[in-house]
């Protein structure tokens, strides 16, 4: 895990504010997440930090040398099993920064395929999914799988085959931070056009439900303009009209220190206003985190 900012006091910070806890692992980490409503296990699918976005709010420092070049699936699987047993035994409460967290928030909510880059571009994505669902199939500790993605690789054959291994309770969380290309360029600095991402979200959301995750920030002291929120909500409405199954839109802001100092957290009041606009325009359920 590579960050440009080091928290001032490891033990004084709550797990909500503290960066991911790797517990000495190479690929598996723990994090208490508001959007997960508790504890999540993360699989760092991109230890090399490969990503085709360069979001202004990203906490990953890509100027530092990577600890790992690729995901070692065998090592990841062993670390995942260990993490599952740690949580099941109540061991998470003894981790630094987690002692004051209420017990109900230390219950496992899901295993996330995510990490320091775009997980769908992990070269052994399908093998990783197979390993995770195999561990679940052993039946010792049940869990839900969540794929967190910017959507650019959802049409890849290996990713499509991996998603086919998901159960109905597993989830895909697809990023959508903008409804216009210019604003997306400002926030995400993508290597792919907005049209491609919307098409990929629709491709998968016509087959199974896709949760939209949207992060909004104050950039250079300014909140997102009303017209940008309008365009964003219109894209959601268009996805819904085209047959996309979108059970939830997650509205949130930067939770951890970002790599860019001009980027800061939006207030709850502004996030609530964005969520209300999404409901009005798209008719979709939107929650603030």
PDB file of C-alpha atoms in Angstrom:
ATOM      1  CA  UNK A   1       0.000   0.000   0.000  1.00  0.00           C
ATOM      2  CA  UNK A   2       1.541   3.280  -1.068  1.00  0.00           C
ATOM      3  CA  UNK A   3       0.337   6.653   0.122  1.00  0.00           C
ATOM      4  CA  UNK A   4       1.694  10.177  -0.047  1.00  0.00           C
ATOM      5  CA  UNK A   5       0.239  10.989   3.361  1.00  0.00           C
ATOM      6  CA  UNK A   6       1.066   9.224   6.625  1.00  0.00           C
ATOM      7  CA  UNK A   7      -1.623   9.389   9.344  1.00  0.00           C
ATOM      8  CA  UNK A   8      -0.424  11.301  12.411  1.00  0.00           C
ATOM      9  CA  UNK A   9      -1.253   8.694  15.019  1.00  0.00           C
ATOM     10  CA  UNK A  10      -1.965   5.076  14.170  1.00  0.00           C
ATOM     11  CA  UNK A  11      -3.798   4.354  17.414  1.00  0.00           C
ATOM     12  CA  UNK A  12      -5.764   7.600  17.673  1.00  0.00           C
ATOM     13  CA  UNK A  13      -7.540   7.187  14.350  1.00  0.00           C
ATOM     14  CA  UNK A  14     -10.713   5.187  13.960  1.00  0.00           C
ATOM     15  CA  UNK A  15     -10.877   2.440  11.352  1.00  0.00           C
ATOM     16  CA  UNK A  16     -13.217   4.629   9.300  1.00  0.00           C
ATOM     17  CA  UNK A  17     -10.513   7.272   8.909  1.00  0.00           C
ATOM     18  CA  UNK A  18      -7.533   4.971   8.807  1.00  0.00           C
ATOM     19  CA  UNK A  19      -6.117   3.484   5.575  1.00  0.00           C
ATOM     20  CA  UNK A  20      -6.525  -0.173   4.770  1.00  0.00           C
ATOM     21  CA  UNK A  21      -4.979  -2.652   7.219  1.00  0.00           C
ATOM     22  CA  UNK A  22      -2.881  -5.279   5.434  1.00  0.00           C
ATOM     23  CA  UNK A  23      -1.939  -7.143   8.651  1.00  0.00           C
ATOM     24  CA  UNK A  24       1.392  -8.104   7.097  1.00  0.00           C
ATOM     25  CA  UNK A  25      -0.292  -9.609   4.034  1.00  0.00           C
ATOM     26  CA  UNK A  26       0.814  -9.102   0.447  1.00  0.00           C
ATOM     27  CA  UNK A  27      -2.609  -9.009  -1.215  1.00  0.00           C
ATOM     28  CA  UNK A  28      -5.369  -9.119   1.409  1.00  0.00           C
ATOM     29  CA  UNK A  29      -6.406  -6.188   3.604  1.00  0.00           C
ATOM     30  CA  UNK A  30      -9.177  -5.287   6.047  1.00  0.00           C
ATOM     31  CA  UNK A  31     -11.144  -2.059   6.165  1.00  0.00           C
ATOM     32  CA  UNK A  32     -14.212  -0.817   8.019  1.00  0.00           C
ATOM     33  CA  UNK A  33     -16.307   0.819   5.326  1.00  0.00           C
ATOM     34  CA  UNK A  34     -19.456   2.943   5.629  1.00  0.00           C
ATOM     35  CA  UNK A  35     -20.672   1.647   2.267  1.00  0.00           C
ATOM     36  CA  UNK A  36     -20.166  -1.939   3.410  1.00  0.00           C
ATOM     37  CA  UNK A  37     -21.923  -1.090   6.704  1.00  0.00           C
ATOM     38  CA  UNK A  38     -19.042  -2.698   8.544  1.00  0.00           C
ATOM     39  CA  UNK A  39     -15.938  -4.772   7.972  1.00  0.00           C
ATOM     40  CA  UNK A  40     -14.793  -5.778   4.506  1.00  0.00           C
ATOM     41  CA  UNK A  41     -11.925  -7.894   3.262  1.00  0.00           C
ATOM     42  CA  UNK A  42     -10.246  -6.450   0.198  1.00  0.00           C
ATOM     43  CA  UNK A  43      -8.286  -8.296  -2.459  1.00  0.00           C
ATOM     44  CA  UNK A  44      -5.627  -6.049  -3.980  1.00  0.00           C
ATOM     45  CA  UNK A  45      -6.034  -7.208  -7.560  1.00  0.00           C
ATOM     46  CA  UNK A  46      -3.498  -4.631  -8.814  1.00  0.00           C
ATOM     47  CA  UNK A  47      -0.450  -4.649  -6.538  1.00  0.00           C
ATOM     48  CA  UNK A  48       1.415  -2.919  -9.369  1.00  0.00           C
ATOM     49  CA  UNK A  49      -1.122  -0.049  -9.058  1.00  0.00           C
ATOM     50  CA  UNK A  50      -2.016  -0.340 -12.739  1.00  0.00           C
ATOM     51  CA  UNK A  51      -5.043   1.811 -13.475  1.00  0.00           C
ATOM     52  CA  UNK A  52      -6.453   3.477 -16.566  1.00  0.00           C
ATOM     53  CA  UNK A  53      -7.931   6.294 -14.454  1.00  0.00           C
ATOM     54  CA  UNK A  54      -5.992   8.937 -12.541  1.00  0.00           C
ATOM     55  CA  UNK A  55      -8.715  10.246 -10.243  1.00  0.00           C
ATOM     56  CA  UNK A  56      -8.043  13.498  -8.411  1.00  0.00           C
ATOM     57  CA  UNK A  57      -9.219  11.917  -5.149  1.00  0.00           C
ATOM     58  CA  UNK A  58      -7.106   8.742  -5.389  1.00  0.00           C
ATOM     59  CA  UNK A  59      -4.981   7.977  -2.333  1.00  0.00           C
ATOM     60  CA  UNK A  60      -2.504   5.733  -4.169  1.00  0.00           C
ATOM     61  CA  UNK A  61       0.956   7.146  -4.832  1.00  0.00           C
ATOM     62  CA  UNK A  62       1.910   5.743  -8.236  1.00  0.00           C
ATOM     63  CA  UNK A  63       5.314   7.413  -8.207  1.00  0.00           C
ATOM     64  CA  UNK A  64       6.567   4.866  -5.657  1.00  0.00           C
ATOM     65  CA  UNK A  65       7.955   1.480  -6.655  1.00  0.00           C
ATOM     66  CA  UNK A  66       5.437  -1.367  -6.478  1.00  0.00           C
ATOM     67  CA  UNK A  67       5.971  -4.021  -3.813  1.00  0.00           C
ATOM     68  CA  UNK A  68       4.516  -6.668  -6.117  1.00  0.00           C
ATOM     69  CA  UNK A  69       4.263  -6.876  -9.894  1.00  0.00           C
ATOM     70  CA  UNK A  70       1.314  -9.267 -10.172  1.00  0.00           C
ATOM     71  CA  UNK A  71      -1.286 -10.928  -7.996  1.00  0.00           C
ATOM     72  CA  UNK A  72      -0.105 -14.331  -6.770  1.00  0.00           C
ATOM     73  CA  UNK A  73      -3.398 -16.193  -6.578  1.00  0.00           C
ATOM     74  CA  UNK A  74      -2.126 -19.003  -4.331  1.00  0.00           C
ATOM     75  CA  UNK A  75      -0.710 -16.557  -1.791  1.00  0.00           C
ATOM     76  CA  UNK A  76      -3.861 -14.429  -1.975  1.00  0.00           C
ATOM     77  CA  UNK A  77      -6.069 -17.459  -1.314  1.00  0.00           C
ATOM     78  CA  UNK A  78      -4.050 -18.463   1.749  1.00  0.00           C
ATOM     79  CA  UNK A  79      -4.172 -14.898   3.080  1.00  0.00           C
ATOM     80  CA  UNK A  80      -7.916 -14.734   2.473  1.00  0.00           C
ATOM     81  CA  UNK A  81      -8.535 -17.921   4.443  1.00  0.00           C
ATOM     82  CA  UNK A  82      -6.439 -16.566   7.304  1.00  0.00           C
ATOM     83  CA  UNK A  83      -8.313 -13.248   7.290  1.00  0.00           C
ATOM     84  CA  UNK A  84     -11.666 -15.019   7.300  1.00  0.00           C
ATOM     85  CA  UNK A  85     -10.681 -17.057  10.352  1.00  0.00           C
ATOM     86  CA  UNK A  86      -9.267 -13.955  12.063  1.00  0.00           C
ATOM     87  CA  UNK A  87     -12.599 -12.179  11.706  1.00  0.00           C
ATOM     88  CA  UNK A  88     -14.649 -15.238  12.666  1.00  0.00           C
ATOM     89  CA  UNK A  89     -12.609 -15.611  15.868  1.00  0.00           C
ATOM     90  CA  UNK A  90     -13.061 -11.957  16.818  1.00  0.00           C
ATOM     91  CA  UNK A  91      -9.425 -11.136  16.175  1.00  0.00           C
ATOM     92  CA  UNK A  92     -10.188  -7.974  14.195  1.00  0.00           C
ATOM     93  CA  UNK A  93     -11.021  -6.171  17.446  1.00  0.00           C
ATOM     94  CA  UNK A  94      -7.377  -6.475  18.488  1.00  0.00           C
ATOM     95  CA  UNK A  95      -5.983  -4.737  15.403  1.00  0.00           C
ATOM     96  CA  UNK A  96      -4.529  -1.221  15.910  1.00  0.00           C
ATOM     97  CA  UNK A  97      -7.277   1.362  15.514  1.00  0.00           C
ATOM     98  CA  UNK A  98     -10.086  -1.193  15.695  1.00  0.00           C
ATOM     99  CA  UNK A  99     -10.416  -1.655  19.462  1.00  0.00           C
ATOM    100  CA  UNK A 100     -13.012   1.100  19.867  1.00  0.00           C
ATOM    101  CA  UNK A 101     -15.145   0.000  16.930  1.00  0.00           C
ATOM    102  CA  UNK A 102     -18.550  -1.455  17.963  1.00  0.00           C
ATOM    103  CA  UNK A 103     -18.678  -5.257  17.604  1.00  0.00           C
ATOM    104  CA  UNK A 104     -21.503  -5.098  15.055  1.00  0.00           C
ATOM    105  CA  UNK A 105     -19.220  -3.152  12.702  1.00  0.00           C
ATOM    106  CA  UNK A 106     -16.576  -5.855  12.927  1.00  0.00           C
ATOM    107  CA  UNK A 107     -18.845  -8.454  11.368  1.00  0.00           C
ATOM    108  CA  UNK A 108     -17.751  -9.396   7.851  1.00  0.00           C
ATOM    109  CA  UNK A 109     -19.966  -7.769   5.201  1.00  0.00           C
ATOM    110  CA  UNK A 110     -18.214  -8.774   1.996  1.00  0.00           C
ATOM    111  CA  UNK A 111     -14.995  -9.673   0.195  1.00  0.00           C
ATOM    112  CA  UNK A 112     -14.142  -6.953  -2.323  1.00  0.00           C
ATOM    113  CA  UNK A 113     -12.194  -7.420  -5.541  1.00  0.00           C
ATOM    114  CA  UNK A 114     -10.565  -3.994  -5.623  1.00  0.00           C
ATOM    115  CA  UNK A 115      -7.194  -2.580  -4.613  1.00  0.00           C
ATOM    116  CA  UNK A 116      -4.618  -0.120  -5.923  1.00  0.00           C
ATOM    117  CA  UNK A 117      -5.783  -0.091  -9.557  1.00  0.00           C
ATOM    118  CA  UNK A 118      -8.562  -1.280 -11.850  1.00  0.00           C
ATOM    119  CA  UNK A 119      -9.305  -4.915 -10.854  1.00  0.00           C
ATOM    120  CA  UNK A 120     -10.778  -5.948 -14.205  1.00  0.00           C
ATOM    121  CA  UNK A 121      -7.330  -5.415 -15.744  1.00  0.00           C
ATOM    122  CA  UNK A 122      -5.721  -7.910 -13.373  1.00  0.00           C
ATOM    123  CA  UNK A 123      -3.990 -10.373 -15.776  1.00  0.00           C
ATOM    124  CA  UNK A 124      -5.247 -13.376 -13.798  1.00  0.00           C
ATOM    125  CA  UNK A 125      -8.680 -11.986 -12.947  1.00  0.00           C
ATOM    126  CA  UNK A 126     -10.539 -15.214 -13.702  1.00  0.00           C
ATOM    127  CA  UNK A 127      -8.133 -17.329 -11.641  1.00  0.00           C
ATOM    128  CA  UNK A 128      -8.546 -14.936  -8.722  1.00  0.00           C
ATOM    129  CA  UNK A 129     -12.345 -15.110  -8.886  1.00  0.00           C
ATOM    130  CA  UNK A 130     -12.204 -18.898  -9.083  1.00  0.00           C
ATOM    131  CA  UNK A 131     -10.004 -19.025  -5.985  1.00  0.00           C
ATOM    132  CA  UNK A 132     -12.283 -16.719  -3.995  1.00  0.00           C
ATOM    133  CA  UNK A 133     -15.497 -18.541  -4.874  1.00  0.00           C
ATOM    134  CA  UNK A 134     -13.786 -21.900  -4.214  1.00  0.00           C
ATOM    135  CA  UNK A 135     -12.933 -20.803  -0.677  1.00  0.00           C
ATOM    136  CA  UNK A 136     -16.538 -19.758  -0.185  1.00  0.00           C
ATOM    137  CA  UNK A 137     -17.778 -23.068  -1.589  1.00  0.00           C
ATOM    138  CA  UNK A 138     -15.890 -24.908   1.148  1.00  0.00           C
ATOM    139  CA  UNK A 139     -18.685 -23.620   3.373  1.00  0.00           C
ATOM    140  CA  UNK A 140     -16.661 -22.783   6.459  1.00  0.00           C
ATOM    141  CA  UNK A 141     -17.328 -19.025   6.518  1.00  0.00           C
ATOM    142  CA  UNK A 142     -20.016 -17.531   4.233  1.00  0.00           C
ATOM    143  CA  UNK A 143     -19.421 -14.210   2.507  1.00  0.00           C
ATOM    144  CA  UNK A 144     -20.594 -12.050  -0.369  1.00  0.00           C
ATOM    145  CA  UNK A 145     -18.258 -11.049  -3.207  1.00  0.00           C
ATOM    146  CA  UNK A 146     -18.244  -7.455  -4.484  1.00  0.00           C
ATOM    147  CA  UNK A 147     -16.411  -6.361  -7.634  1.00  0.00           C
ATOM    148  CA  UNK A 148     -15.478  -2.669  -7.432  1.00  0.00           C
ATOM    149  CA  UNK A 149     -14.696  -1.346 -10.895  1.00  0.00           C
ATOM    150  CA  UNK A 150     -14.503   1.764 -13.032  1.00  0.00           C
ATOM    151  CA  UNK A 151     -16.350  -0.218 -15.692  1.00  0.00           C
ATOM    152  CA  UNK A 152     -13.723  -0.117 -18.423  1.00  0.00           C
ATOM    153  CA  UNK A 153     -12.999  -3.846 -18.362  1.00  0.00           C
ATOM    154  CA  UNK A 154     -16.501  -5.206 -17.854  1.00  0.00           C
ATOM    155  CA  UNK A 155     -16.714  -6.291 -21.489  1.00  0.00           C
ATOM    156  CA  UNK A 156     -13.485  -8.322 -21.403  1.00  0.00           C
ATOM    157  CA  UNK A 157     -14.116 -12.076 -21.973  1.00  0.00           C
ATOM    158  CA  UNK A 158     -12.160 -13.080 -18.853  1.00  0.00           C
ATOM    159  CA  UNK A 159     -14.137 -10.629 -16.728  1.00  0.00           C
ATOM    160  CA  UNK A 160     -17.435 -11.762 -18.229  1.00  0.00           C
ATOM    161  CA  UNK A 161     -16.511 -15.364 -17.408  1.00  0.00           C
ATOM    162  CA  UNK A 162     -15.529 -14.372 -13.885  1.00  0.00           C
ATOM    163  CA  UNK A 163     -18.815 -12.575 -13.286  1.00  0.00           C
ATOM    164  CA  UNK A 164     -20.655 -15.721 -14.394  1.00  0.00           C
ATOM    165  CA  UNK A 165     -19.223 -17.399 -11.278  1.00  0.00           C
ATOM    166  CA  UNK A 166     -20.973 -14.842  -9.052  1.00  0.00           C
ATOM    167  CA  UNK A 167     -24.115 -15.830  -7.188  1.00  0.00           C
ATOM    168  CA  UNK A 168     -27.271 -13.708  -7.140  1.00  0.00           C
ATOM    169  CA  UNK A 169     -26.203 -12.250  -3.784  1.00  0.00           C
ATOM    170  CA  UNK A 170     -22.810 -11.100  -5.092  1.00  0.00           C
ATOM    171  CA  UNK A 171     -22.558  -7.537  -6.343  1.00  0.00           C
ATOM    172  CA  UNK A 172     -20.869  -5.308  -8.905  1.00  0.00           C
ATOM    173  CA  UNK A 173     -20.180  -1.720  -7.876  1.00  0.00           C
ATOM    174  CA  UNK A 174     -19.426   0.387 -10.957  1.00  0.00           C
ATOM    175  CA  UNK A 175     -17.896   3.848 -10.709  1.00  0.00           C
ATOM    176  CA  UNK A 176     -19.629   6.802 -12.368  1.00  0.00           C
ATOM    177  CA  UNK A 177     -18.482  10.223 -11.174  1.00  0.00           C
ATOM    178  CA  UNK A 178     -19.626  12.357 -14.104  1.00  0.00           C
ATOM    179  CA  UNK A 179     -22.231  12.652 -16.814  1.00  0.00           C
ATOM    180  CA  UNK A 180     -20.220  14.704 -19.294  1.00  0.00           C
ATOM    181  CA  UNK A 181     -16.856  13.937 -20.862  1.00  0.00           C
ATOM    182  CA  UNK A 182     -15.247  17.262 -19.924  1.00  0.00           C
ATOM    183  CA  UNK A 183     -16.078  16.872 -16.238  1.00  0.00           C
ATOM    184  CA  UNK A 184     -15.005  13.243 -16.287  1.00  0.00           C
ATOM    185  CA  UNK A 185     -11.672  14.328 -17.760  1.00  0.00           C
ATOM    186  CA  UNK A 186     -11.271  16.774 -14.873  1.00  0.00           C
ATOM    187  CA  UNK A 187     -12.137  14.293 -12.123  1.00  0.00           C
ATOM    188  CA  UNK A 188     -11.000  10.897 -13.428  1.00  0.00           C
ATOM    189  CA  UNK A 189      -8.416  11.659 -16.144  1.00  0.00           C
ATOM    190  CA  UNK A 190      -9.543   8.473 -17.927  1.00  0.00           C
ATOM    191  CA  UNK A 191      -7.860   6.622 -20.753  1.00  0.00           C
ATOM    192  CA  UNK A 192     -11.337   5.615 -21.935  1.00  0.00           C
ATOM    193  CA  UNK A 193     -14.306   7.756 -23.066  1.00  0.00           C
ATOM    194  CA  UNK A 194     -17.449   8.145 -20.977  1.00  0.00           C
ATOM    195  CA  UNK A 195     -19.494   6.549 -23.760  1.00  0.00           C
ATOM    196  CA  UNK A 196     -17.475   3.328 -23.452  1.00  0.00           C
ATOM    197  CA  UNK A 197     -17.969   3.190 -19.687  1.00  0.00           C
ATOM    198  CA  UNK A 198     -21.704   3.801 -19.916  1.00  0.00           C
ATOM    199  CA  UNK A 199     -21.926   1.076 -22.553  1.00  0.00           C
ATOM    200  CA  UNK A 200     -20.094  -1.409 -20.348  1.00  0.00           C
ATOM    201  CA  UNK A 201     -22.275  -0.617 -17.345  1.00  0.00           C
ATOM    202  CA  UNK A 202     -25.352  -1.173 -19.493  1.00  0.00           C
ATOM    203  CA  UNK A 203     -23.918  -4.422 -20.896  1.00  0.00           C
ATOM    204  CA  UNK A 204     -23.624  -5.954 -17.445  1.00  0.00           C
ATOM    205  CA  UNK A 205     -26.611  -4.231 -15.828  1.00  0.00           C
ATOM    206  CA  UNK A 206     -28.925  -5.731 -18.428  1.00  0.00           C
ATOM    207  CA  UNK A 207     -27.763  -9.154 -17.204  1.00  0.00           C
ATOM    208  CA  UNK A 208     -27.604  -8.583 -13.433  1.00  0.00           C
ATOM    209  CA  UNK A 209     -27.998  -5.676 -10.973  1.00  0.00           C
ATOM    210  CA  UNK A 210     -25.172  -3.133 -10.833  1.00  0.00           C
ATOM    211  CA  UNK A 211     -24.747  -0.677  -7.970  1.00  0.00           C
ATOM    212  CA  UNK A 212     -23.438   2.716  -9.074  1.00  0.00           C
ATOM    213  CA  UNK A 213     -20.738   4.226  -6.847  1.00  0.00           C
ATOM    214  CA  UNK A 214     -20.229   7.964  -7.311  1.00  0.00           C
ATOM    215  CA  UNK A 215     -17.619  10.005  -5.475  1.00  0.00           C
ATOM    216  CA  UNK A 216     -17.922  13.793  -5.461  1.00  0.00           C
ATOM    217  CA  UNK A 217     -15.303  16.194  -4.129  1.00  0.00           C
ATOM    218  CA  UNK A 218     -14.561  19.848  -3.646  1.00  0.00           C
ATOM    219  CA  UNK A 219     -11.884  20.696  -6.200  1.00  0.00           C
ATOM    220  CA  UNK A 220      -9.835  23.877  -5.797  1.00  0.00           C
ATOM    221  CA  UNK A 221     -12.418  25.038  -3.264  1.00  0.00           C
ATOM    222  CA  UNK A 222     -15.413  24.472  -5.545  1.00  0.00           C
ATOM    223  CA  UNK A 223     -18.193  21.926  -5.284  1.00  0.00           C
ATOM    224  CA  UNK A 224     -19.521  20.254  -8.460  1.00  0.00           C
ATOM    225  CA  UNK A 225     -21.582  22.681 -10.539  1.00  0.00           C
ATOM    226  CA  UNK A 226     -25.345  22.145 -10.706  1.00  0.00           C
ATOM    227  CA  UNK A 227     -25.173  21.476 -14.451  1.00  0.00           C
ATOM    228  CA  UNK A 228     -22.623  18.690 -13.891  1.00  0.00           C
ATOM    229  CA  UNK A 229     -24.917  16.982 -11.395  1.00  0.00           C
ATOM    230  CA  UNK A 230     -27.782  17.405 -13.861  1.00  0.00           C
ATOM    231  CA  UNK A 231     -25.816  15.700 -16.648  1.00  0.00           C
ATOM    232  CA  UNK A 232     -24.747  12.915 -14.289  1.00  0.00           C
ATOM    233  CA  UNK A 233     -28.324  12.230 -13.201  1.00  0.00           C
ATOM    234  CA  UNK A 234     -29.481  12.263 -16.832  1.00  0.00           C
ATOM    235  CA  UNK A 235     -26.954   9.546 -17.703  1.00  0.00           C
ATOM    236  CA  UNK A 236     -28.369   7.442 -14.884  1.00  0.00           C
ATOM    237  CA  UNK A 237     -31.884   7.997 -16.196  1.00  0.00           C
ATOM    238  CA  UNK A 238     -30.767   6.934 -19.671  1.00  0.00           C
ATOM    239  CA  UNK A 239     -29.163   3.764 -18.309  1.00  0.00           C
ATOM    240  CA  UNK A 240     -32.362   2.912 -16.466  1.00  0.00           C
ATOM    241  CA  UNK A 241     -34.481   3.572 -19.569  1.00  0.00           C
ATOM    242  CA  UNK A 242     -32.219   1.276 -21.608  1.00  0.00           C
ATOM    243  CA  UNK A 243     -32.855  -1.616 -19.236  1.00  0.00           C
ATOM    244  CA  UNK A 244     -30.041  -1.282 -16.702  1.00  0.00           C
ATOM    245  CA  UNK A 245     -30.854  -2.844 -13.339  1.00  0.00           C
ATOM    246  CA  UNK A 246     -29.576  -0.278 -10.815  1.00  0.00           C
ATOM    247  CA  UNK A 247     -30.845  -1.039  -7.301  1.00  0.00           C
ATOM    248  CA  UNK A 248     -28.792   1.696  -5.638  1.00  0.00           C
ATOM    249  CA  UNK A 249     -26.683   4.770  -6.341  1.00  0.00           C
ATOM    250  CA  UNK A 250     -24.040   5.376  -3.670  1.00  0.00           C
ATOM    251  CA  UNK A 251     -23.220   9.060  -3.163  1.00  0.00           C
ATOM    252  CA  UNK A 252     -20.112   9.743  -1.101  1.00  0.00           C
ATOM    253  CA  UNK A 253     -16.946  11.839  -0.873  1.00  0.00           C
ATOM    254  CA  UNK A 254     -13.227  11.345  -0.253  1.00  0.00           C
ATOM    255  CA  UNK A 255     -12.810   9.469   3.035  1.00  0.00           C
ATOM    256  CA  UNK A 256      -9.009   9.243   3.224  1.00  0.00           C
ATOM    257  CA  UNK A 257      -6.133  11.664   2.541  1.00  0.00           C
ATOM    258  CA  UNK A 258      -5.832  12.187  -1.200  1.00  0.00           C
ATOM    259  CA  UNK A 259      -2.681  12.445  -3.284  1.00  0.00           C
ATOM    260  CA  UNK A 260      -3.715  15.931  -4.479  1.00  0.00           C
ATOM    261  CA  UNK A 261      -3.973  18.764  -1.981  1.00  0.00           C
ATOM    262  CA  UNK A 262      -6.514  20.706  -4.096  1.00  0.00           C
ATOM    263  CA  UNK A 263      -9.058  17.926  -3.540  1.00  0.00           C
ATOM    264  CA  UNK A 264     -11.158  17.899  -0.345  1.00  0.00           C
ATOM    265  CA  UNK A 265     -14.236  16.318   1.217  1.00  0.00           C
ATOM    266  CA  UNK A 266     -17.759  17.524   0.426  1.00  0.00           C
ATOM    267  CA  UNK A 267     -20.146  18.227   3.288  1.00  0.00           C
ATOM    268  CA  UNK A 268     -23.012  15.896   4.100  1.00  0.00           C
ATOM    269  CA  UNK A 269     -25.446  18.668   3.175  1.00  0.00           C
ATOM    270  CA  UNK A 270     -24.070  18.941  -0.365  1.00  0.00           C
ATOM    271  CA  UNK A 271     -23.970  15.162  -0.804  1.00  0.00           C
ATOM    272  CA  UNK A 272     -27.597  14.947   0.344  1.00  0.00           C
ATOM    273  CA  UNK A 273     -28.538  17.589  -2.219  1.00  0.00           C
ATOM    274  CA  UNK A 274     -26.830  15.583  -4.976  1.00  0.00           C
ATOM    275  CA  UNK A 275     -28.641  12.420  -3.893  1.00  0.00           C
ATOM    276  CA  UNK A 276     -31.979  14.217  -3.944  1.00  0.00           C
ATOM    277  CA  UNK A 277     -31.315  15.476  -7.463  1.00  0.00           C
ATOM    278  CA  UNK A 278     -30.484  11.930  -8.569  1.00  0.00           C
ATOM    279  CA  UNK A 279     -33.800  10.695  -7.173  1.00  0.00           C
ATOM    280  CA  UNK A 280     -35.735  13.498  -8.848  1.00  0.00           C
ATOM    281  CA  UNK A 281     -34.206  13.074 -12.303  1.00  0.00           C
ATOM    282  CA  UNK A 282     -33.520   9.344 -12.540  1.00  0.00           C
ATOM    283  CA  UNK A 283     -36.104   7.871 -10.208  1.00  0.00           C
ATOM    284  CA  UNK A 284     -33.392   5.635  -8.748  1.00  0.00           C
ATOM    285  CA  UNK A 285     -32.721   4.947  -5.091  1.00  0.00           C
ATOM    286  CA  UNK A 286     -29.763   7.033  -3.885  1.00  0.00           C
ATOM    287  CA  UNK A 287     -28.062   6.911  -0.493  1.00  0.00           C
ATOM    288  CA  UNK A 288     -25.385   9.127   1.041  1.00  0.00           C
ATOM    289  CA  UNK A 289     -22.383   7.582   2.783  1.00  0.00           C
TER     290      UNK A 289
END
